[in-house]
Short mmCIF file of C-alpha atoms in Angstrom, two decimals:
data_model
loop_
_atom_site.label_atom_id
_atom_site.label_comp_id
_atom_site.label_asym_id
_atom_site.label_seq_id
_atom_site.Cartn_x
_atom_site.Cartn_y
_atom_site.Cartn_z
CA UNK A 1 17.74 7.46 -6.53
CA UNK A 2 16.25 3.91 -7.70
CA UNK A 3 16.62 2.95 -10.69
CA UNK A 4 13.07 3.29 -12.96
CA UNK A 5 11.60 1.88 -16.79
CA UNK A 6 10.39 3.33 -19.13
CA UNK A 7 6.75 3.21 -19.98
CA UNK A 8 7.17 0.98 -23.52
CA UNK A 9 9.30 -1.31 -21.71
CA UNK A 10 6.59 -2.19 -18.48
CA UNK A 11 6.03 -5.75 -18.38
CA UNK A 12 3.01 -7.35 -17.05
CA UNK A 13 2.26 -6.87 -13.35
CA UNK A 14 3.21 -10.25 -12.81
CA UNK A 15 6.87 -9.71 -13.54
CA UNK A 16 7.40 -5.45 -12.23
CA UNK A 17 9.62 -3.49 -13.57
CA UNK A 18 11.69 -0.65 -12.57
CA UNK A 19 9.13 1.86 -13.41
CA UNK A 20 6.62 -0.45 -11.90
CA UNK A 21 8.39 -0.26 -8.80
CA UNK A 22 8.43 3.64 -8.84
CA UNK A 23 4.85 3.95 -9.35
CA UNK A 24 4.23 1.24 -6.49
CA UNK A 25 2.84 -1.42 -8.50
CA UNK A 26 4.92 -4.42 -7.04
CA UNK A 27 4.44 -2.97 -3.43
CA UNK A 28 0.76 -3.20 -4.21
CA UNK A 29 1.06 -6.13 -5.98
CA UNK A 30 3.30 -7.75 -3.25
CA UNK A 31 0.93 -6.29 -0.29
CA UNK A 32 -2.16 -7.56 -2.13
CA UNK A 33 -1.02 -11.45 -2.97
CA UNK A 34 0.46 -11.63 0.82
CA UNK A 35 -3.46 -10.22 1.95
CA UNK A 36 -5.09 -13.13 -0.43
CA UNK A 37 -3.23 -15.61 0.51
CA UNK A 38 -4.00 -15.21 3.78
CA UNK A 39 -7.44 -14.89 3.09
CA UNK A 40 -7.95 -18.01 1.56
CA UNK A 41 -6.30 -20.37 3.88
CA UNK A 42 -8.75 -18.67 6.56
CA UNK A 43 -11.41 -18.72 4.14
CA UNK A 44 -10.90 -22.42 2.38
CA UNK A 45 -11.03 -24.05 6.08
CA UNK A 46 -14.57 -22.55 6.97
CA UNK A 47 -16.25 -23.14 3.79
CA UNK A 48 -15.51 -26.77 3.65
CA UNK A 49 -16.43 -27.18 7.57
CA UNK A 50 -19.70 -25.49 7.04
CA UNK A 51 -19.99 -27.13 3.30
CA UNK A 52 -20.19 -30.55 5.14
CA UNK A 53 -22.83 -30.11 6.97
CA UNK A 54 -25.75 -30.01 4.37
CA UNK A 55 -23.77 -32.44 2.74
CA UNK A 56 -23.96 -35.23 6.03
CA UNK A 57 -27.60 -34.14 6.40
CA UNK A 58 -28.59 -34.86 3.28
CA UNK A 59 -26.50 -37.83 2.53
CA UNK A 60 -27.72 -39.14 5.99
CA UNK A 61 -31.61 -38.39 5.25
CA UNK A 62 -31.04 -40.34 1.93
CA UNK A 63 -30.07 -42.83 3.36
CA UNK A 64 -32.65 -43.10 6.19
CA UNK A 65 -35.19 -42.89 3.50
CA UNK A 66 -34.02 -45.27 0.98
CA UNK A 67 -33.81 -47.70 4.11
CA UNK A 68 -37.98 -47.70 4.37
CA UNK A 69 -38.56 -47.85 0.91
CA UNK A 70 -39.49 -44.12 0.44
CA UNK A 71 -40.83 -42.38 -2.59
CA UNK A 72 -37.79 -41.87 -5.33
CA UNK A 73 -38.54 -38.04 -4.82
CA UNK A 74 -37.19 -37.96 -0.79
CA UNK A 75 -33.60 -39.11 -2.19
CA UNK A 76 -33.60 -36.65 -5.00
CA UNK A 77 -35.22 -33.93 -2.91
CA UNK A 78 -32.68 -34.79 0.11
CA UNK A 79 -29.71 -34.73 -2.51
CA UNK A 80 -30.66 -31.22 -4.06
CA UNK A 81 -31.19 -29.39 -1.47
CA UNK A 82 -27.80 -30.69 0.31
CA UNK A 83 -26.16 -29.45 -2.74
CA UNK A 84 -27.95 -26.28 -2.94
CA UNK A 85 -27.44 -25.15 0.48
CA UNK A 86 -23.68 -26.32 0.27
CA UNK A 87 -23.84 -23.81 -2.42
CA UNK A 88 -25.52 -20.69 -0.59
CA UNK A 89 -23.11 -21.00 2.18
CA UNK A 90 -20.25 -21.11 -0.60
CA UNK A 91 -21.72 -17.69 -1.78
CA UNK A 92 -22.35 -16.59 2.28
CA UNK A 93 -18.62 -17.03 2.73
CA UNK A 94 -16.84 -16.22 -0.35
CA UNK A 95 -19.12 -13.08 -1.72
CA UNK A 96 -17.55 -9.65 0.07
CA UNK A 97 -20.45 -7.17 0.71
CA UNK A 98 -21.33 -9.94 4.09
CA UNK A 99 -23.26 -6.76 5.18
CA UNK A 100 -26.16 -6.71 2.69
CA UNK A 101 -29.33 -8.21 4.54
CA UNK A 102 -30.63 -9.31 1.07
CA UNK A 103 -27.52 -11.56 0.24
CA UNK A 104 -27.80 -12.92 4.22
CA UNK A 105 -31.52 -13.59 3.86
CA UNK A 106 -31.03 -15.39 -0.08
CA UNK A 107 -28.22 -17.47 1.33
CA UNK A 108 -30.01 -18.35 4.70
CA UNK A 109 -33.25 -19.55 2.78
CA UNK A 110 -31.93 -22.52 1.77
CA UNK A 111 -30.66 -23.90 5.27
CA UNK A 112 -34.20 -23.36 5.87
CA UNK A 113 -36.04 -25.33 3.34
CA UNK A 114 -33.71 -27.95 4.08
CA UNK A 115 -34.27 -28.16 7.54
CA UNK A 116 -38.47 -27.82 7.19
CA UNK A 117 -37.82 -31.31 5.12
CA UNK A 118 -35.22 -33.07 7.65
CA UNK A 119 -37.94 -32.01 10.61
CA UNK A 120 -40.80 -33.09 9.14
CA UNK A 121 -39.52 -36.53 7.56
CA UNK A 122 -38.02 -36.85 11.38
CA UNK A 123 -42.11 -35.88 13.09
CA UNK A 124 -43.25 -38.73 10.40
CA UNK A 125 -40.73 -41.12 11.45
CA UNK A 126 -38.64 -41.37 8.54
CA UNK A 127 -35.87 -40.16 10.24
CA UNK A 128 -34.13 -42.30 13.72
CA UNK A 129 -31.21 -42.60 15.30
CA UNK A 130 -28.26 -40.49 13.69
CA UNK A 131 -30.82 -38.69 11.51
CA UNK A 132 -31.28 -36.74 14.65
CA UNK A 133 -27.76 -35.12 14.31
CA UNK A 134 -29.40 -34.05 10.65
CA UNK A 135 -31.81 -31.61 12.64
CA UNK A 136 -29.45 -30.04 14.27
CA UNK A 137 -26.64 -29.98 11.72
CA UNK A 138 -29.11 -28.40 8.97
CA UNK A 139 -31.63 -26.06 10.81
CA UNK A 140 -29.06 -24.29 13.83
CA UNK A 141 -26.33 -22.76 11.34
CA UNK A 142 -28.99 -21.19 9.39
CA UNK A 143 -29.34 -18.74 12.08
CA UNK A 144 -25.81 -18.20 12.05
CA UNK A 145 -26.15 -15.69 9.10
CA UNK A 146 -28.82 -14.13 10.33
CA UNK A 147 -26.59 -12.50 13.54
CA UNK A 148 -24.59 -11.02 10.85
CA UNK A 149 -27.17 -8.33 9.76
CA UNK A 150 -26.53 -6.40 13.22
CA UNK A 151 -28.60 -7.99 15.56
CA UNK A 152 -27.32 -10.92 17.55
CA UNK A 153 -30.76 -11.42 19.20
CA UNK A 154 -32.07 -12.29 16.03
CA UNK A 155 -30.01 -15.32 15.26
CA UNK A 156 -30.22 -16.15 19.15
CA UNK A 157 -34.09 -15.71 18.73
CA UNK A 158 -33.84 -18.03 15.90
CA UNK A 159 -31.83 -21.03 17.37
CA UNK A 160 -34.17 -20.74 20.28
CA UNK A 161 -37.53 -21.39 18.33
CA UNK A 162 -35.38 -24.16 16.24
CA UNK A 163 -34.31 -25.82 19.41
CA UNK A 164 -38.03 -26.39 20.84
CA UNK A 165 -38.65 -29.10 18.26
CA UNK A 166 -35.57 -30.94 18.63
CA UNK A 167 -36.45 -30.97 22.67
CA UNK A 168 -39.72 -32.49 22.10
CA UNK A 169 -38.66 -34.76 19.16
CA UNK A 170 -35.23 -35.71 20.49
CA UNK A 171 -33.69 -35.04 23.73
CA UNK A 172 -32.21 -32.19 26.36
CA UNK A 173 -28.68 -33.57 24.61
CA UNK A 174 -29.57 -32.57 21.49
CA UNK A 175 -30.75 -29.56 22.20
CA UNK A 176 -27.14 -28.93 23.67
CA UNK A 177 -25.88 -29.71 20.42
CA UNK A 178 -28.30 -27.51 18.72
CA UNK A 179 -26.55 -24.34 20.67
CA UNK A 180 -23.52 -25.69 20.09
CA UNK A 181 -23.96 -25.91 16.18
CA UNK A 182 -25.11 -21.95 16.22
CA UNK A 183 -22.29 -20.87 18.27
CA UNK A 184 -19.94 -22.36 15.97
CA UNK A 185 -21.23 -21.06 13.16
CA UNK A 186 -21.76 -17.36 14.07
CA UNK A 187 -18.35 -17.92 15.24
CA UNK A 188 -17.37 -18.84 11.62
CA UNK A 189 -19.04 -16.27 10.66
CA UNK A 190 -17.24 -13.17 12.92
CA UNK A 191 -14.14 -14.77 12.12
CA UNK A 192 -14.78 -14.28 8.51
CA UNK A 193 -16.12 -10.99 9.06
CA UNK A 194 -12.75 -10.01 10.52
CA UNK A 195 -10.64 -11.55 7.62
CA UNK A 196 -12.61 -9.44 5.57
CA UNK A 197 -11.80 -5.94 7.14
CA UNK A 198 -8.47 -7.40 7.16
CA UNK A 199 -8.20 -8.01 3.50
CA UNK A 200 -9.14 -4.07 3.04
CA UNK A 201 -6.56 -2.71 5.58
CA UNK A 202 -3.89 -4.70 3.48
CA UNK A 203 -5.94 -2.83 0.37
CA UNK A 204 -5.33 0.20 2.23
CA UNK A 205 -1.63 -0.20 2.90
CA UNK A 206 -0.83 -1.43 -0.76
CA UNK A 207 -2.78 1.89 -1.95
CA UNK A 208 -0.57 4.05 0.72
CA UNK A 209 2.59 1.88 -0.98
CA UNK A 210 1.54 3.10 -4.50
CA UNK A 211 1.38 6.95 -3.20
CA UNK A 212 4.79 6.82 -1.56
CA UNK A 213 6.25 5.69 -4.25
CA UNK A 214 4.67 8.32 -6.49
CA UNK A 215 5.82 10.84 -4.28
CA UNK A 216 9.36 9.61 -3.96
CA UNK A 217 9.82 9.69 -7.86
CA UNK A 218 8.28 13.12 -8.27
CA UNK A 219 10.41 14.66 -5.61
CA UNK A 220 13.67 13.14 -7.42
CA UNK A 221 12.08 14.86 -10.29
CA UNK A 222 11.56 17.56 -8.70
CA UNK A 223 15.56 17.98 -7.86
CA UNK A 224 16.49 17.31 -11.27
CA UNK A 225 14.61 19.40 -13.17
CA UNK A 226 14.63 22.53 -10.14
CA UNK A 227 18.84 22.76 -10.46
CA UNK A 228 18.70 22.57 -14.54
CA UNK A 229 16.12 25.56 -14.42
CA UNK A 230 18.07 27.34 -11.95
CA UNK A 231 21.19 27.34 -14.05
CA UNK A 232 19.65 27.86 -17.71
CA UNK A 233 17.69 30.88 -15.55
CA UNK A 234 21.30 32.07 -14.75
CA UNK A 235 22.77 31.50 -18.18
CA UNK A 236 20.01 33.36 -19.75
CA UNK A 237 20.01 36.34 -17.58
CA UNK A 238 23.86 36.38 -18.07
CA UNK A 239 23.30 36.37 -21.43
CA UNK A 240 20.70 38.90 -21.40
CA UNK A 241 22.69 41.79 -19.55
CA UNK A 242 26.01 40.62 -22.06
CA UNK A 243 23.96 41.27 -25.39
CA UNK A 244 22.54 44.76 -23.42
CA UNK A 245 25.88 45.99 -23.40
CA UNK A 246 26.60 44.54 -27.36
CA UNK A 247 29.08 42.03 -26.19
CA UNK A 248 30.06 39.57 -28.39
CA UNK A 249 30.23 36.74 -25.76
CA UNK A 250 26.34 36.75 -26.25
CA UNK A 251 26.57 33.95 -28.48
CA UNK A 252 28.21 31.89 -27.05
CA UNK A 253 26.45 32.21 -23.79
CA UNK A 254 23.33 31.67 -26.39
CA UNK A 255 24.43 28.63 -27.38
CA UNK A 256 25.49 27.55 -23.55
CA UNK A 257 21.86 27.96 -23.15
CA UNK A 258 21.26 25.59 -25.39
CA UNK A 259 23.99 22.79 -24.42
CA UNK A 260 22.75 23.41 -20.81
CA UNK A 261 18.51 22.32 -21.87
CA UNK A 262 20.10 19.55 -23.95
CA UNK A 263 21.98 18.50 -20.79
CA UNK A 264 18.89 19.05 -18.61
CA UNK A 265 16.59 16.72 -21.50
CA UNK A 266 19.16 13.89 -21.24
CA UNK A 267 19.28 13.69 -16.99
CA UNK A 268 15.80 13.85 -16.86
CA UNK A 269 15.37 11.17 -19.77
CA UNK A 270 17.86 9.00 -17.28
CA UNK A 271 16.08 9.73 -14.40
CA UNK A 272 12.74 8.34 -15.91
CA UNK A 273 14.70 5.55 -18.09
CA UNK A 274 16.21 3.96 -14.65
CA UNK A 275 20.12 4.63 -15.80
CA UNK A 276 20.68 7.53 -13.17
CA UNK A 277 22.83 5.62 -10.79
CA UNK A 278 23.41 7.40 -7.26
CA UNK A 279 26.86 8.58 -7.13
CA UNK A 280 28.23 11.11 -4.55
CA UNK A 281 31.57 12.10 -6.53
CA UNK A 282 29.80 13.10 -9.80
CA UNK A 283 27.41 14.96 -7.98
CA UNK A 284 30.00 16.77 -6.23
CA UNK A 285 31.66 17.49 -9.74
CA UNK A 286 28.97 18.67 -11.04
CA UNK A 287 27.95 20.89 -8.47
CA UNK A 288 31.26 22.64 -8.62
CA UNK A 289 31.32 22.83 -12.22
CA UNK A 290 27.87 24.71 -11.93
CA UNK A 291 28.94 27.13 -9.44
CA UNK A 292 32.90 27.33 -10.56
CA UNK A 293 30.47 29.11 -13.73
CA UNK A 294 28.81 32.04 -12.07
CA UNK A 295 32.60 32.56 -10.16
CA UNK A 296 32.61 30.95 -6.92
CA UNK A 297 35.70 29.35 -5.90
CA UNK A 298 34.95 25.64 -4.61
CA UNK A 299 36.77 23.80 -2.39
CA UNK A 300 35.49 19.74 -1.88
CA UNK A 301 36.77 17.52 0.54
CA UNK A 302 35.69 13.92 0.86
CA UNK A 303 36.81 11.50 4.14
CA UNK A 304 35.75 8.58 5.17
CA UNK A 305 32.65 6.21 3.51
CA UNK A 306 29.44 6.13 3.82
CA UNK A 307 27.06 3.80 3.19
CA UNK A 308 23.90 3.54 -0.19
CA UNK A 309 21.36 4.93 1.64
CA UNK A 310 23.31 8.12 3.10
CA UNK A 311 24.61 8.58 -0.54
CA UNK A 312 21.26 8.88 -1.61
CA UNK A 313 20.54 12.07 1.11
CA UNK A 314 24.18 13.20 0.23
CA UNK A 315 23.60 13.65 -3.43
CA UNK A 316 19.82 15.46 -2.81
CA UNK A 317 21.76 17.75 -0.12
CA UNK A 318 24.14 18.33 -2.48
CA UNK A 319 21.09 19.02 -5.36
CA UNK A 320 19.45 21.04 -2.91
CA UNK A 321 22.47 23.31 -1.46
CA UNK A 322 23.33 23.91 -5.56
CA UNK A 323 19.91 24.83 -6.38
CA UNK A 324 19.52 27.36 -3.16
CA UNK A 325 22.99 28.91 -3.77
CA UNK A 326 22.26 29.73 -7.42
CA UNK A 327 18.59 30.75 -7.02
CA UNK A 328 19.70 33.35 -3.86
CA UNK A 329 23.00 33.93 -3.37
CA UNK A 330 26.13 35.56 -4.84
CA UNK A 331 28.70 33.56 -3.65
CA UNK A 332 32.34 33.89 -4.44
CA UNK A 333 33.54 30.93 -2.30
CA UNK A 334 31.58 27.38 -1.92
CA UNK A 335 33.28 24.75 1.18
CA UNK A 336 31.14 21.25 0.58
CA UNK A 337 32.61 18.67 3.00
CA UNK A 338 31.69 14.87 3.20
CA UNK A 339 32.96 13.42 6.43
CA UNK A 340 32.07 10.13 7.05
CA UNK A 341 28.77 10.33 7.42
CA UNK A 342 28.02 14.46 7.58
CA UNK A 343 27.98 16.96 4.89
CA UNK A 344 28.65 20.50 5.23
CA UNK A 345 27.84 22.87 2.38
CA UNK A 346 29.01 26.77 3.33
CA UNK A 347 28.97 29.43 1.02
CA UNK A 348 29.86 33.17 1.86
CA UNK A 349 27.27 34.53 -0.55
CA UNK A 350 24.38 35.62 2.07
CA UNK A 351 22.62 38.70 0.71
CA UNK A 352 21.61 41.58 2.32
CA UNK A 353 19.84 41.36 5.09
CA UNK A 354 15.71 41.77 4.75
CA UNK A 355 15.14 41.30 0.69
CA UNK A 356 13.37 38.36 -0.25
CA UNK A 357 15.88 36.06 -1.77
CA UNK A 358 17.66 36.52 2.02
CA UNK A 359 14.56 35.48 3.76
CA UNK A 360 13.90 32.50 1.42
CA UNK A 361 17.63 31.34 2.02
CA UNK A 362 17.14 31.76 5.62
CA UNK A 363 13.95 29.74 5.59
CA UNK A 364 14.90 27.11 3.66
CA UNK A 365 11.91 27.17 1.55
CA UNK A 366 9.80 23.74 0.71
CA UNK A 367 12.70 21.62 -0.46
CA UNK A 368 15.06 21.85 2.47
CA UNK A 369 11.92 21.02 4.11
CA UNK A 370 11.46 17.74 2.05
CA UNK A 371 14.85 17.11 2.91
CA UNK A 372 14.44 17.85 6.38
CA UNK A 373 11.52 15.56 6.45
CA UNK A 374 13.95 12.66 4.79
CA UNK A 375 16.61 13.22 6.98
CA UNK A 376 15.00 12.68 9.79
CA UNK A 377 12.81 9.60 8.50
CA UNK A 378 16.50 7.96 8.26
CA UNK A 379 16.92 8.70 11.54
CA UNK A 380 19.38 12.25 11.26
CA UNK A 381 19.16 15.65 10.62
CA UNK A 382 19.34 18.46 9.06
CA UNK A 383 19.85 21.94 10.05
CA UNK A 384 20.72 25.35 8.04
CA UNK A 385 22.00 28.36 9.76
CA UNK A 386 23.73 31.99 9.23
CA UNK A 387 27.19 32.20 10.71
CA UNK A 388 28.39 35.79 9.68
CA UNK A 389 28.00 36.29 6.05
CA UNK A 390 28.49 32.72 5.18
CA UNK A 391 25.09 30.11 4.98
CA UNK A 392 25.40 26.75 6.22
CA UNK A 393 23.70 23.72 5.59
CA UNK A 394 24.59 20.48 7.57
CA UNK A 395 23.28 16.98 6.65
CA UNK A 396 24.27 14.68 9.71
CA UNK A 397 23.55 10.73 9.21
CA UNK A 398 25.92 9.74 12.54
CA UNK A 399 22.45 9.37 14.59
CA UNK A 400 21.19 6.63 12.49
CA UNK A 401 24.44 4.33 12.87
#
């Protein structure tokens, strides 16, 4: 089992802790930062490309203007509106919900103003020479945004109309250019559409993180707190049938009742504190202890080594034979072998054939399912059987060498 913090001790998100790490904060957190990062060196690259050129336009228009002596309000006019549509393609690029037509249209309007001014100070002759690049560079990529409400035509439809001006103001060349421009920039803009739906898969898979890590804790849980009910359930019923009869070992299985939930309190506070180390041997001990106390004789032999991650399955098989044999069977002789890298639980305590508690032992029930499930998500099995009036369950890890 992995080791867990309590819920006073959590740091910040920034530094996880155990319990963090349980509840599949630093997998999302990890998952998340890797899915930003690569975000914003896609992102970063495209915004400045499509920042500069407003910013060019603009600064070249100013320029143009300033060299014929132009009213004071061109430059200032040129200069804004650069800066403002630098700023609405910011927003196009950087704000998520891309799909919302009104956010498109807001963040398309300023390309157009801009261009309106660079085409008509170019029709009055303001604008010559590299101005021309202006037109193109300022009034194409606004249709860029427009393809990604849905309908490609429209932006295509768009950078046609734009393009007529430029061929009867400029030349055939430029009105190459003027394609080119929109292709690049719907380009940008499907690229950044699919950076986005990648960003939410990696959302997705940091979310699916958080819920296997949830599920992993509560089924440790689960195995800890199942074999502590099953033997106070035991004790008590022990007890029970001892003080029917007016026998005075009734106390003192009373009181075992009570040593056993103090027991149970203090593995389960472990098991949520993080201080419940896997270990194979005191499983084993413990197991045999709790059976040893209903009567079963208990043989254990251990050969070979094994590895962390099959000690983890080994000491849930071993939690999960226990809790079986004392929930339904009356054993009087227990065989748990570790070779290597198999386990082998047998006990001769099958019950009658066709009651309940026989069928569930047969069957396994939901947690030598989970187990099952585990076993074979390491890449081994598990199997359970009847073999005469003995029950065998068999945890084999040899596959996944």
């Amino acid at each position: 089992m992995r080791k867990i913090a309590t819920m006073e001790n959590t740091p910040a998100l920034g530094s996880p802790s155990r319990l963090s790490r349980w509840l599949g904060a630093e997998k999302h957190h990890n998952v998340t930062r890797s899915g930003r990062l690569m975000t914003t060196s896609v992102t970063w690259p495209l915004i400045i490309f499509n920042g500069l050129m407003p910013a060019f336009a603009a600064t070249t228009a100013l320029e143009e203007i300033l060299l014929i002596q132009r009213p004071w309000f061109w430059s200032v006019g040129a200069m804004v509106m650069g800066m403002v549509a630098g700023l609405a393609m910011y927003l196009l690029l950087t704000y998520r919900p891309l799909a919302r037509r009104s956010v498109v249209v807001l963040c398309g309007l300023p390309w157009l103003l801009l261009g309106v001014i660079v085409l008509l100070a170019f029709a009055q002759g303001i604008l010559a020479g590299v101005g021309r690049f202006a037109v193109a560079a300022l009034v194409v990529p606004a249709a860029g945004p427009l393809t990604t409400i849905g309908r490609w035509y429209v932006g295509a439809g768009f950078a046609l109309l734009t393009s007529i001006p430029v061929i009867l103001l400029a030349s055939q060349a430029m009105a190459f250019y003027v394609v080119l421009m929109f292709t690049t920039t719907h380009s940008s803009m499907w690229y950044l559409a699919i950076v986005d739906e990648l960003e939410e898969a990696q959302q997705i898979r940091a979310e699916l993180a958080v819920v296997d890590e949830r599920l992993r804790f509560s089924r440790d849980l689960h195995d800890v707190v199942g074999r502590w009910l099953a033997v106070i359930s035991l004790t008590a019923e022990t007890a029970s049938e001892l003080a029917t009869r007016g026998d005075e070992r009734t106390i003192a299985q009373t009181r075992r009742i009570q040593e056993l939930a103090d027991e149970a309190r203090r593995d389960v506070h472990s098991l949520v504190a993080g201080y419940r180390q896997v270990d194979v041997q005191r499983e084993l001990d413990g197991a045999a202890g709790l059976l040893r106390s209903v009567g079963a004789e208990v043989s254990i032999s251990v050969r070979g080594t094994y590895g962390d991650d099959d000690a983890e399955l080994f000491t849930a098989a071993i939690q999960e034979a226990t809790t079986n044999i004392l929930r339904h069977a009356a054993p009087t002789r227990v065989d748990i072998a570790v070779d290597h890298r198999c386990l082998i639980v047998t006990n001769d305590g099958v019950l009658e054939e066709g009651t309940p508690e026989a069928m569930q032992s047969i069957d396994g029930g939901h947690g030598l399912i989970g187990l099952a499930e585990r076993a074979r998500a390491a890449g081994g099995s598990l199997v359970h059987y009847c073999q005469g009036n003995s029950f065998v369950l068999q945890l084999d890890l040899k596959g996944t060498s």
